[in-house]
Structure formats: C-alpha cells, structure tokens
CSV table of C-alpha atoms in Angstrom, one decimal:
chain,number,residue,atom,x,y,z
A,31,UNK,CA,-118.8,-18.1,-36.5
A,32,UNK,CA,-116.1,-18.3,-34.7
A,33,UNK,CA,-113.6,-20.6,-35.8
A,34,UNK,CA,-109.6,-22.1,-35.2
A,35,UNK,CA,-108.2,-19.8,-38.4
A,36,UNK,CA,-107.3,-22.3,-41.6
A,37,UNK,CA,-105.9,-19.2,-42.6
A,38,UNK,CA,-102.2,-18.5,-43.2
A,39,UNK,CA,-100.2,-15.1,-41.7
A,40,UNK,CA,-101.0,-12.1,-44.0
A,41,UNK,CA,-97.7,-12.3,-44.9
A,42,UNK,CA,-97.9,-16.3,-46.3
A,43,UNK,CA,-101.4,-15.6,-47.5
A,44,UNK,CA,-101.4,-16.0,-51.8
A,45,UNK,CA,-104.2,-12.7,-53.0
A,46,UNK,CA,-105.6,-12.1,-56.2
A,47,UNK,CA,-106.2,-8.2,-54.7
A,48,UNK,CA,-104.8,-6.8,-52.1
A,49,UNK,CA,-106.1,-4.0,-50.6
A,50,UNK,CA,-104.9,-0.8,-48.6
A,51,UNK,CA,-108.1,0.9,-47.4
A,52,UNK,CA,-106.6,4.3,-44.8
A,53,UNK,CA,-108.5,5.7,-42.1
A,54,UNK,CA,-109.4,8.6,-41.9
A,55,UNK,CA,-109.7,12.3,-40.0
A,56,UNK,CA,-111.9,15.8,-40.2
A,57,UNK,CA,-110.5,19.0,-39.5
A,58,UNK,CA,-113.2,20.4,-39.1
A,59,UNK,CA,-117.0,19.9,-39.3
A,60,UNK,CA,-118.1,16.9,-37.1
A,61,UNK,CA,-121.4,16.0,-36.6
A,62,UNK,CA,-122.9,17.7,-39.4
A,63,UNK,CA,-122.4,15.1,-41.9
A,64,UNK,CA,-125.5,14.2,-40.6
A,65,UNK,CA,-127.1,16.5,-40.8
A,66,UNK,CA,-126.5,17.8,-44.8
A,67,UNK,CA,-123.6,20.0,-43.9
A,68,UNK,CA,-120.6,20.4,-44.5
A,69,UNK,CA,-117.1,18.8,-43.3
A,70,UNK,CA,-113.3,18.4,-43.7
A,71,UNK,CA,-111.9,15.2,-43.5
A,72,UNK,CA,-109.1,13.6,-45.9
A,73,UNK,CA,-107.4,10.2,-45.6
A,74,UNK,CA,-104.7,9.5,-43.2
A,75,UNK,CA,-101.1,7.2,-43.7
A,76,UNK,CA,-102.7,4.8,-41.3
A,77,UNK,CA,-104.6,2.0,-43.1
A,78,UNK,CA,-106.2,-1.4,-42.7
A,79,UNK,CA,-104.1,-3.9,-45.1
A,80,UNK,CA,-106.0,-6.7,-47.2
A,81,UNK,CA,-105.7,-9.5,-48.8
A,82,UNK,CA,-108.7,-11.6,-50.7
A,83,UNK,CA,-108.8,-14.3,-53.2
A,84,UNK,CA,-111.8,-16.8,-54.1
A,85,UNK,CA,-111.7,-20.4,-52.2
A,86,UNK,CA,-113.4,-22.7,-55.7
A,87,UNK,CA,-116.6,-23.1,-53.1
A,88,UNK,CA,-120.0,-21.4,-53.8
A,89,UNK,CA,-120.5,-20.2,-50.4
A,90,UNK,CA,-118.5,-20.0,-48.1
A,91,UNK,CA,-116.1,-17.3,-46.7
A,92,UNK,CA,-112.8,-16.9,-44.3
A,93,UNK,CA,-111.9,-13.9,-42.6
A,94,UNK,CA,-109.0,-13.9,-40.7
A,95,UNK,CA,-108.1,-11.0,-39.0
A,96,UNK,CA,-103.9,-11.1,-37.9
A,97,UNK,CA,-105.0,-7.6,-35.5
A,98,UNK,CA,-107.5,-9.1,-33.4
A,99,UNK,CA,-105.8,-12.8,-33.6
A,100,UNK,CA,-109.6,-14.4,-34.3
A,101,UNK,CA,-110.9,-15.8,-37.6
A,102,UNK,CA,-114.6,-16.6,-38.3
A,103,UNK,CA,-116.7,-18.0,-41.4
A,104,UNK,CA,-120.1,-17.5,-43.3
A,105,UNK,CA,-121.7,-18.5,-46.0
A,106,UNK,CA,-123.4,-16.3,-48.4
A,107,UNK,CA,-126.8,-19.0,-48.4
A,108,UNK,CA,-127.0,-17.4,-44.7
A,109,UNK,CA,-125.4,-14.4,-43.2
A,110,UNK,CA,-127.3,-13.7,-39.6
A,111,UNK,CA,-125.4,-10.3,-37.5
A,112,UNK,CA,-123.1,-11.8,-35.0
A,113,UNK,CA,-121.6,-11.0,-31.3
A,114,UNK,CA,-118.3,-10.0,-31.9
A,115,UNK,CA,-119.6,-6.5,-32.9
A,116,UNK,CA,-116.0,-6.8,-35.8
A,117,UNK,CA,-117.3,-9.3,-37.8
A,118,UNK,CA,-120.7,-7.6,-38.5
A,119,UNK,CA,-118.6,-4.5,-40.6
A,120,UNK,CA,-117.7,-7.5,-42.6
A,121,UNK,CA,-121.1,-9.2,-43.5
A,122,UNK,CA,-123.0,-5.7,-43.2
A,123,UNK,CA,-121.1,-5.8,-46.6
A,124,UNK,CA,-121.5,-8.4,-48.1
A,125,UNK,CA,-125.4,-8.3,-47.8
A,126,UNK,CA,-124.7,-4.8,-49.0
A,127,UNK,CA,-123.7,-6.1,-52.2
A,128,UNK,CA,-125.5,-9.0,-52.9
A,129,UNK,CA,-128.9,-6.7,-52.3
A,130,UNK,CA,-127.5,-5.0,-55.1
A,131,UNK,CA,-127.8,-8.0,-57.1
A,132,UNK,CA,-124.8,-8.6,-57.8
A,133,UNK,CA,-122.8,-12.0,-57.5
A,134,UNK,CA,-120.8,-13.3,-55.0
A,135,UNK,CA,-119.0,-17.3,-54.7
A,136,UNK,CA,-117.1,-18.2,-51.5
A,137,UNK,CA,-113.8,-15.9,-50.6
A,138,UNK,CA,-110.6,-16.0,-48.0
A,139,UNK,CA,-109.1,-12.6,-46.5
A,140,UNK,CA,-106.8,-12.3,-44.0
A,141,UNK,CA,-106.6,-8.9,-42.8
A,142,UNK,CA,-104.3,-6.6,-40.5
A,143,UNK,CA,-104.4,-2.8,-39.3
A,144,UNK,CA,-102.8,-0.3,-38.4
A,145,UNK,CA,-105.6,1.6,-36.5
A,146,UNK,CA,-106.0,1.8,-33.4
A,147,UNK,CA,-109.9,1.2,-32.5
A,148,UNK,CA,-111.8,3.6,-30.7
A,149,UNK,CA,-109.8,6.5,-31.7
A,150,UNK,CA,-112.5,8.7,-33.8
A,151,UNK,CA,-110.3,8.1,-36.5
A,152,UNK,CA,-112.5,5.9,-38.5
A,153,UNK,CA,-111.5,2.3,-38.7
A,154,UNK,CA,-115.1,0.7,-39.4
A,155,UNK,CA,-115.1,3.1,-42.7
A,156,UNK,CA,-111.7,1.7,-43.5
A,157,UNK,CA,-113.4,-2.1,-42.9
A,158,UNK,CA,-116.1,-1.7,-44.6
A,159,UNK,CA,-114.5,0.4,-48.0
A,160,UNK,CA,-112.0,-1.9,-48.0
A,161,UNK,CA,-113.3,-4.6,-48.5
A,162,UNK,CA,-116.2,-3.3,-50.2
A,163,UNK,CA,-113.2,-2.7,-52.8
A,164,UNK,CA,-111.3,-5.7,-52.7
A,165,UNK,CA,-115.0,-7.5,-53.7
A,166,UNK,CA,-116.0,-5.7,-56.4
A,167,UNK,CA,-111.8,-6.5,-57.8
A,168,UNK,CA,-112.1,-9.9,-57.0
A,169,UNK,CA,-115.5,-10.3,-58.4
A,170,UNK,CA,-115.3,-7.8,-61.4
A,171,UNK,CA,-118.6,-6.7,-60.1
A,172,UNK,CA,-118.0,-3.0,-61.2
A,173,UNK,CA,-119.6,-0.9,-58.7
A,174,UNK,CA,-118.6,2.9,-58.4
A,175,UNK,CA,-115.9,4.4,-55.5
A,176,UNK,CA,-119.5,6.8,-54.9
A,177,UNK,CA,-121.1,3.0,-55.3
A,178,UNK,CA,-119.2,1.6,-52.3
A,179,UNK,CA,-119.0,4.6,-50.3
A,180,UNK,CA,-123.1,4.4,-50.6
A,181,UNK,CA,-123.5,0.5,-49.9
A,182,UNK,CA,-120.8,0.0,-46.8
A,183,UNK,CA,-123.2,3.0,-45.1
A,184,UNK,CA,-125.8,1.1,-45.7
A,185,UNK,CA,-124.0,-1.5,-43.9
A,186,UNK,CA,-123.3,0.4,-40.8
A,187,UNK,CA,-126.8,1.8,-41.0
A,188,UNK,CA,-128.8,-1.8,-41.9
A,189,UNK,CA,-126.6,-4.8,-40.0
A,190,UNK,CA,-124.6,-2.9,-37.6
A,191,UNK,CA,-126.5,-0.8,-36.5
A,192,UNK,CA,-125.0,2.5,-36.4
A,193,UNK,CA,-126.9,5.9,-37.7
A,194,UNK,CA,-124.2,7.4,-39.1
A,195,UNK,CA,-123.1,10.0,-42.1
A,196,UNK,CA,-121.7,9.7,-45.0
A,197,UNK,CA,-118.4,10.9,-44.6
A,198,UNK,CA,-116.5,8.3,-43.4
A,199,UNK,CA,-116.7,6.3,-46.0
A,200,UNK,CA,-116.3,9.0,-49.0
A,201,UNK,CA,-112.6,10.3,-47.4
A,202,UNK,CA,-111.8,6.3,-47.6
A,203,UNK,CA,-112.4,5.9,-51.8
A,204,UNK,CA,-111.5,9.4,-52.6
A,205,UNK,CA,-108.8,10.9,-50.8
A,206,UNK,CA,-106.2,12.6,-53.3
A,207,UNK,CA,-102.7,12.3,-51.3
A,208,UNK,CA,-101.5,16.6,-49.8
A,209,UNK,CA,-105.2,17.4,-50.3
A,210,UNK,CA,-108.1,18.0,-47.5
A,211,UNK,CA,-112.0,18.2,-48.7
A,212,UNK,CA,-114.7,20.4,-48.4
A,213,UNK,CA,-117.4,17.5,-49.1
A,214,UNK,CA,-121.0,19.3,-48.8
A,215,UNK,CA,-122.7,16.2,-47.4
A,216,UNK,CA,-126.3,17.3,-48.7
A,217,UNK,CA,-125.4,16.5,-52.4
A,218,UNK,CA,-121.7,15.1,-52.7
A,219,UNK,CA,-120.0,17.8,-54.3
A,220,UNK,CA,-116.6,17.9,-53.1
A,221,UNK,CA,-113.9,20.5,-53.3
A,222,UNK,CA,-109.7,19.6,-53.0
A,223,UNK,CA,-108.2,22.1,-51.1
A,224,UNK,CA,-104.1,21.9,-51.4
A,225,UNK,CA,-102.7,21.3,-48.2
A,226,UNK,CA,-99.9,23.8,-46.7
A,227,UNK,CA,-99.2,23.4,-43.0
A,228,UNK,CA,-96.1,25.3,-43.0
A,229,UNK,CA,-93.7,23.2,-41.2
A,230,UNK,CA,-96.4,21.8,-39.0
A,231,UNK,CA,-97.7,18.8,-38.6
A,232,UNK,CA,-101.0,16.5,-37.1
A,233,UNK,CA,-100.3,15.0,-33.6
A,234,UNK,CA,-103.5,12.9,-33.1
A,235,UNK,CA,-103.9,12.4,-29.2
A,236,UNK,CA,-105.9,9.5,-28.0
A,237,UNK,CA,-107.2,9.8,-25.0
A,238,UNK,CA,-107.5,6.0,-24.0
A,239,UNK,CA,-110.8,6.5,-22.4
A,240,UNK,CA,-114.4,5.8,-25.0
A,241,UNK,CA,-116.9,6.4,-22.2
A,242,UNK,CA,-119.7,4.1,-22.1
A,243,UNK,CA,-122.2,7.3,-23.4
A,244,UNK,CA,-120.9,7.0,-26.8
A,245,UNK,CA,-123.0,5.0,-28.8
A,246,UNK,CA,-126.8,5.9,-27.6
A,247,UNK,CA,-125.8,9.5,-27.2
A,248,UNK,CA,-124.7,9.4,-31.1
A,249,UNK,CA,-128.3,8.5,-31.6
A,250,UNK,CA,-129.2,10.8,-29.6
A,251,UNK,CA,-128.1,13.9,-30.9
A,252,UNK,CA,-129.2,13.0,-34.3
A,253,UNK,CA,-132.7,12.4,-32.6
A,254,UNK,CA,-132.9,15.7,-31.1
A,255,UNK,CA,-131.4,17.5,-34.6
A,256,UNK,CA,-134.3,15.9,-36.9
A,257,UNK,CA,-136.7,17.1,-34.0
A,258,UNK,CA,-135.9,20.6,-34.1
A,259,UNK,CA,-135.9,19.9,-38.4
A,260,UNK,CA,-139.4,19.0,-37.4
A,261,UNK,CA,-140.7,21.6,-35.2
A,262,UNK,CA,-139.3,23.7,-37.6
A,263,UNK,CA,-140.9,22.2,-40.8
A,264,UNK,CA,-144.5,22.0,-39.8
A,265,UNK,CA,-144.7,26.0,-41.1
A,266,UNK,CA,-141.9,25.9,-43.3
A,267,UNK,CA,-141.7,22.5,-45.8
A,268,UNK,CA,-138.9,23.4,-47.8
A,269,UNK,CA,-137.4,22.8,-44.1
A,270,UNK,CA,-136.2,19.0,-44.7
A,271,UNK,CA,-132.8,18.8,-42.8
A,272,UNK,CA,-130.6,21.8,-40.6
A,273,UNK,CA,-128.5,22.7,-44.0
A,274,UNK,CA,-132.4,24.5,-44.3
A,275,UNK,CA,-132.0,26.2,-41.8
A,276,UNK,CA,-130.3,30.1,-40.9
A,277,UNK,CA,-129.9,31.8,-37.8
A,278,UNK,CA,-132.2,34.0,-38.5
A,279,UNK,CA,-134.7,30.7,-38.8
A,280,UNK,CA,-133.5,29.0,-35.8
A,281,UNK,CA,-134.5,32.4,-33.4
A,282,UNK,CA,-137.4,32.3,-34.9
A,283,UNK,CA,-138.1,28.8,-33.5
A,284,UNK,CA,-136.3,29.4,-30.3
A,285,UNK,CA,-139.0,29.7,-28.2
A,286,UNK,CA,-140.9,26.1,-29.8
A,287,UNK,CA,-137.6,24.0,-29.1
A,288,UNK,CA,-137.8,22.0,-26.1
A,289,UNK,CA,-135.1,21.4,-24.2
A,290,UNK,CA,-131.3,21.3,-25.2
A,291,UNK,CA,-133.0,21.5,-28.8
A,292,UNK,CA,-132.4,24.3,-29.2
A,293,UNK,CA,-128.3,25.2,-28.3
A,294,UNK,CA,-127.8,21.2,-30.5
A,295,UNK,CA,-129.2,23.3,-33.6
A,296,UNK,CA,-127.3,26.0,-33.1
A,297,UNK,CA,-124.2,24.2,-33.1
A,298,UNK,CA,-124.9,22.8,-35.7
A,299,UNK,CA,-125.7,25.5,-38.0
A,300,UNK,CA,-122.2,27.8,-36.5
A,301,UNK,CA,-120.1,24.5,-37.3
A,302,UNK,CA,-120.8,24.7,-40.3
A,303,UNK,CA,-120.3,27.9,-41.1
A,304,UNK,CA,-117.2,27.9,-39.7
A,305,UNK,CA,-116.1,24.5,-41.7
A,306,UNK,CA,-116.8,27.1,-44.9
A,307,UNK,CA,-114.2,29.8,-42.9
A,308,UNK,CA,-112.1,27.1,-42.4
A,309,UNK,CA,-111.5,26.3,-45.8
A,310,UNK,CA,-111.0,29.8,-47.0
A,311,UNK,CA,-108.1,30.3,-43.5
A,312,UNK,CA,-107.1,27.1,-45.7
A,313,UNK,CA,-106.6,28.8,-49.3
A,314,UNK,CA,-105.3,31.9,-47.8
A,315,UNK,CA,-102.3,29.5,-45.6
A,316,UNK,CA,-103.1,32.1,-42.4
A,317,UNK,CA,-103.0,29.1,-39.7
A,318,UNK,CA,-104.0,31.5,-36.6
A,319,UNK,CA,-107.6,31.5,-38.3
A,320,UNK,CA,-108.1,27.9,-39.1
A,321,UNK,CA,-106.8,27.4,-36.2
A,322,UNK,CA,-109.4,29.4,-33.9
A,323,UNK,CA,-111.8,27.7,-35.6
A,324,UNK,CA,-111.0,24.7,-33.9
A,325,UNK,CA,-111.1,26.0,-30.7
A,326,UNK,CA,-114.4,28.1,-31.8
A,327,UNK,CA,-116.0,24.4,-32.7
A,328,UNK,CA,-114.4,21.9,-29.2
A,329,UNK,CA,-115.9,25.2,-27.9
A,330,UNK,CA,-119.3,24.6,-29.7
A,331,UNK,CA,-119.1,20.8,-29.2
A,332,UNK,CA,-118.0,20.8,-25.6
A,333,UNK,CA,-121.2,23.5,-24.8
A,334,UNK,CA,-123.8,23.1,-26.9
A,335,UNK,CA,-124.0,19.5,-28.1
A,336,UNK,CA,-122.3,18.6,-24.9
A,337,UNK,CA,-120.3,14.8,-26.5
A,338,UNK,CA,-116.9,16.7,-25.0
A,339,UNK,CA,-115.4,14.9,-22.4
A,340,UNK,CA,-113.1,15.7,-19.2
A,341,UNK,CA,-109.8,13.9,-20.7
A,342,UNK,CA,-110.8,15.8,-24.5
A,343,UNK,CA,-111.1,18.9,-22.9
A,344,UNK,CA,-108.3,19.1,-20.7
A,345,UNK,CA,-105.2,18.0,-24.1
A,346,UNK,CA,-107.9,20.7,-25.9
A,347,UNK,CA,-107.2,23.3,-22.4
A,348,UNK,CA,-103.3,22.1,-22.3
A,349,UNK,CA,-102.8,22.7,-25.7
A,350,UNK,CA,-104.7,26.4,-25.2
A,351,UNK,CA,-101.3,27.0,-23.7
A,352,UNK,CA,-98.5,26.6,-26.8
A,353,UNK,CA,-97.8,29.2,-29.1
A,354,UNK,CA,-96.3,26.2,-31.2
A,355,UNK,CA,-100.1,24.9,-31.7
A,356,UNK,CA,-102.5,26.5,-34.0
A,357,UNK,CA,-105.1,24.5,-33.4
A,358,UNK,CA,-107.3,21.8,-31.5
A,359,UNK,CA,-110.6,20.4,-31.2
A,360,UNK,CA,-111.9,17.1,-29.9
A,361,UNK,CA,-112.8,14.8,-33.8
A,362,UNK,CA,-115.4,12.2,-34.1
A,363,UNK,CA,-118.1,11.3,-32.1
A,364,UNK,CA,-117.2,12.6,-28.7
A,365,UNK,CA,-116.9,10.8,-24.9
A,366,UNK,CA,-113.7,9.3,-25.8
A,367,UNK,CA,-111.2,9.2,-28.9
A,368,UNK,CA,-108.7,11.5,-29.3
A,369,UNK,CA,-108.2,15.6,-29.9
A,370,UNK,CA,-106.5,16.9,-33.6
A,371,UNK,CA,-103.9,19.2,-32.9
A,372,UNK,CA,-102.3,21.8,-35.3
A,373,UNK,CA,-98.3,21.3,-34.7
A,374,UNK,CA,-95.3,23.2,-35.2
A,375,UNK,CA,-93.5,19.9,-36.2
A,376,UNK,CA,-90.0,20.9,-34.2
A,377,UNK,CA,-91.6,20.9,-31.3
A,378,UNK,CA,-94.2,17.8,-31.4
A,379,UNK,CA,-91.3,15.2,-29.2
A,380,UNK,CA,-91.2,17.9,-26.1
A,381,UNK,CA,-94.5,18.9,-26.8
A,382,UNK,CA,-95.8,14.6,-26.5
A,383,UNK,CA,-93.7,14.1,-23.2
A,384,UNK,CA,-95.1,17.1,-21.7
A,385,UNK,CA,-98.5,16.1,-22.0
A,386,UNK,CA,-97.6,11.9,-21.1
A,387,UNK,CA,-96.8,13.5,-17.7
A,388,UNK,CA,-99.8,15.7,-17.8
A,389,UNK,CA,-102.2,14.0,-18.2
A,390,UNK,CA,-100.9,10.8,-15.9
A,391,UNK,CA,-100.7,13.0,-13.6
A,392,UNK,CA,-104.6,13.7,-13.8
A,393,UNK,CA,-105.9,10.8,-15.4
A,394,UNK,CA,-103.7,8.1,-14.7
A,395,UNK,CA,-103.5,7.4,-18.2
A,396,UNK,CA,-101.0,7.5,-20.5
A,397,UNK,CA,-102.6,9.1,-24.4
A,398,UNK,CA,-101.6,7.4,-27.4
A,399,UNK,CA,-100.1,10.0,-29.8
A,400,UNK,CA,-100.4,9.8,-33.4
A,401,UNK,CA,-98.4,11.4,-35.9
A,402,UNK,CA,-100.3,11.6,-39.2
A,403,UNK,CA,-99.5,12.4,-42.9
A,404,UNK,CA,-102.6,13.3,-45.3
A,405,UNK,CA,-102.9,10.7,-47.5
A,406,UNK,CA,-104.8,9.4,-50.3
A,407,UNK,CA,-107.7,6.5,-50.4
A,408,UNK,CA,-108.2,3.0,-51.7
A,409,UNK,CA,-105.8,2.1,-53.3
A,410,UNK,CA,-106.0,-1.4,-54.4
A,411,UNK,CA,-103.4,-3.6,-56.3
A,412,UNK,CA,-104.2,-7.0,-58.6
A,413,UNK,CA,-102.0,-10.0,-58.6
C-alpha cells in the first residue's frame, strides 16, 4: 500500500544496520546461468544503499525509496503483491524469510540507489540481497550468504514472477574486489580470477531503450532450451540440462529439434565454451583473445539466441572499428539495456563524445555512459 512518506530522508535516518548492495556486470556468459552453465560476473562500485531499524511494532513494515520518492507499508501478517514492481522485490524477500521459519517484527527501511533501472546491471538482485542481508543482521536470523542468495532468487521466482538464474544474486553478495568470478551455475563452485586489464577500463553504454519483448522473450528462451533438453533426454535420461549436452550430442538430434530450438541450444553450448576460454585468456592477460570472445558472444546472442536489438548492435558495430576497444557485447537479458566495452582508459572521453553523436543521429537518443570498477559484494555495517 503506497502512502505519504512517514520516514525521514536517507541522510537523516537513524539506522541500526546499514547495507551497501552492489549491482553487477557480466563479462561473458549470457543466458547460460539458467541452463546450469558457466558465467563470469562481478560486482561493481555502483550500489543500492539501505538503512534499517526496528520500529517496536509487531508487524508494521515501512519502506521509503529516496530514488523513487515513493513509500509504502505492509503488515508481516498479510503480504500481497503490489502493482508497483519494485515493492514486490521487497515483499518477496520478506515472504521467503518467513517461509524459512525465521521470526521478523516490524521494521523501517530507507534506501537510495545509484543503479539505473533496465540497464542490465541487476538492480533487482541488489535490492533483494541488500534487504535480505539487512534483515539478517537486524534480527540476527543466522542466515548464511548462500541462504541469502538462494532466498533472494526464490523471491524473484515466486513473488515477482521472473524465472531468473542465480548469477545476479551470487555476484551481488559474494564478489571480491579486483576479481572476476568464474561461476559454475550447476555446482555453484566459484573460481576468483584477479583482473589485470592493463590500462583498460570497463565502459557500459546504456541504450536507454527497453523493448516490450524483453520479459516475454526471456521466458520463451528458457522454455525453448528446456524443450530441447526434453527431446534429447527422451533417449538420454542422464541429460538434465544443456550442461549435459555437447556439440556431438546436439548435432545427433538436430533434425528432431523443431523451429529455432537447435539454434538456442547451440548458442548456449558455444557460450559455455567461450566462458572457459575467456577465463584462460584473463589469466594469461591476453586481452585480444578475451575481446574476440566477447564479440563472438554478441554474434551468438544476435543471430542464434536472437535477444539483441538494433540499438545494441549499432553500439557493438561502432566499437569494432576502434583499435583501443578490445571487446564489446550486449549484456543482460537483451532487447535493450547496456553494451559492455573493454576500452583503453585514455580513450574513453573521446569515444563517449563520438558514440553520443553517432547514436543520437541514428536513434534520436543520447546513450548513457557508465564507467564501472570491479568491486566487492555486500558490505554490512551494524551501528
């Protein structure tokens, strides 16, 4: 229930617990996480900041987003979906904590965000994991970091209705500063790889578009992959996900996979291989090889998985002409959001000016440049 804000501004709020919950980038490995594949994310230095305190009530929860200048309240005894999307991430987390049998009482929460919505840097996971981490500290729930990751993912599945993989929540909570995560989304084993980008920085270019296809097509791609697995598993019961399928097995069933299903499965298998090669390239400090894998990832997303769009393709194509950009690709679910670019630091400002003019001429929109640093996961401060 939206209400007139009863809480003070963020800077004036007296908190028991403060949380810094980061967004994330994914260098390579897109749409592989929900197929039990490999990804290479990390948290960034752009965050959502939370302040939480108990309010001495049994069940009244009051939330104020300074970013949205929006407030709502709800009762722990009656949690229902809201028409305002961001509120459901909050209430979904609370609901999942209750399902674990943990006891909460009334609390106040004020938050502010540096994360642009719809840019593909996982403001939703930062919102979920930040609140879950804050409530864990505030009420001494004794949840592990992995508990927080998994309950936040379940909140998105069960309350928000987005059947996401686990990458975003994992990266938001468990990243390490100056490291990428090579994450196995089947076993949840992670290898932390030191970043040495040798004078390069990570530049995100936000297309400032979000096509209406994004949500429906995300779920469709997941269903197409699952249908491919179902067909292959009929004669191969050991196959439970595309992680269990290689190029040879897929080729054997090519004629039995209808429509676009072969292309979807083929992309995922190739992308998993690219992630593993990219990890070796980073370890070898071979940015040329790493960048080529980023471009190959984009081509697969564009042509086989078909989740790109004109705006994303335009920005990636523009980067190809530049020797000082080692790699570029779309990042996130697709149909808008950001490209991620590995660019030599001293060329960033000139390139931003050039891309702004070219993109505006083509689409009548100014893209939003976002320079990000590789940062740590959730930071908790108890007052």
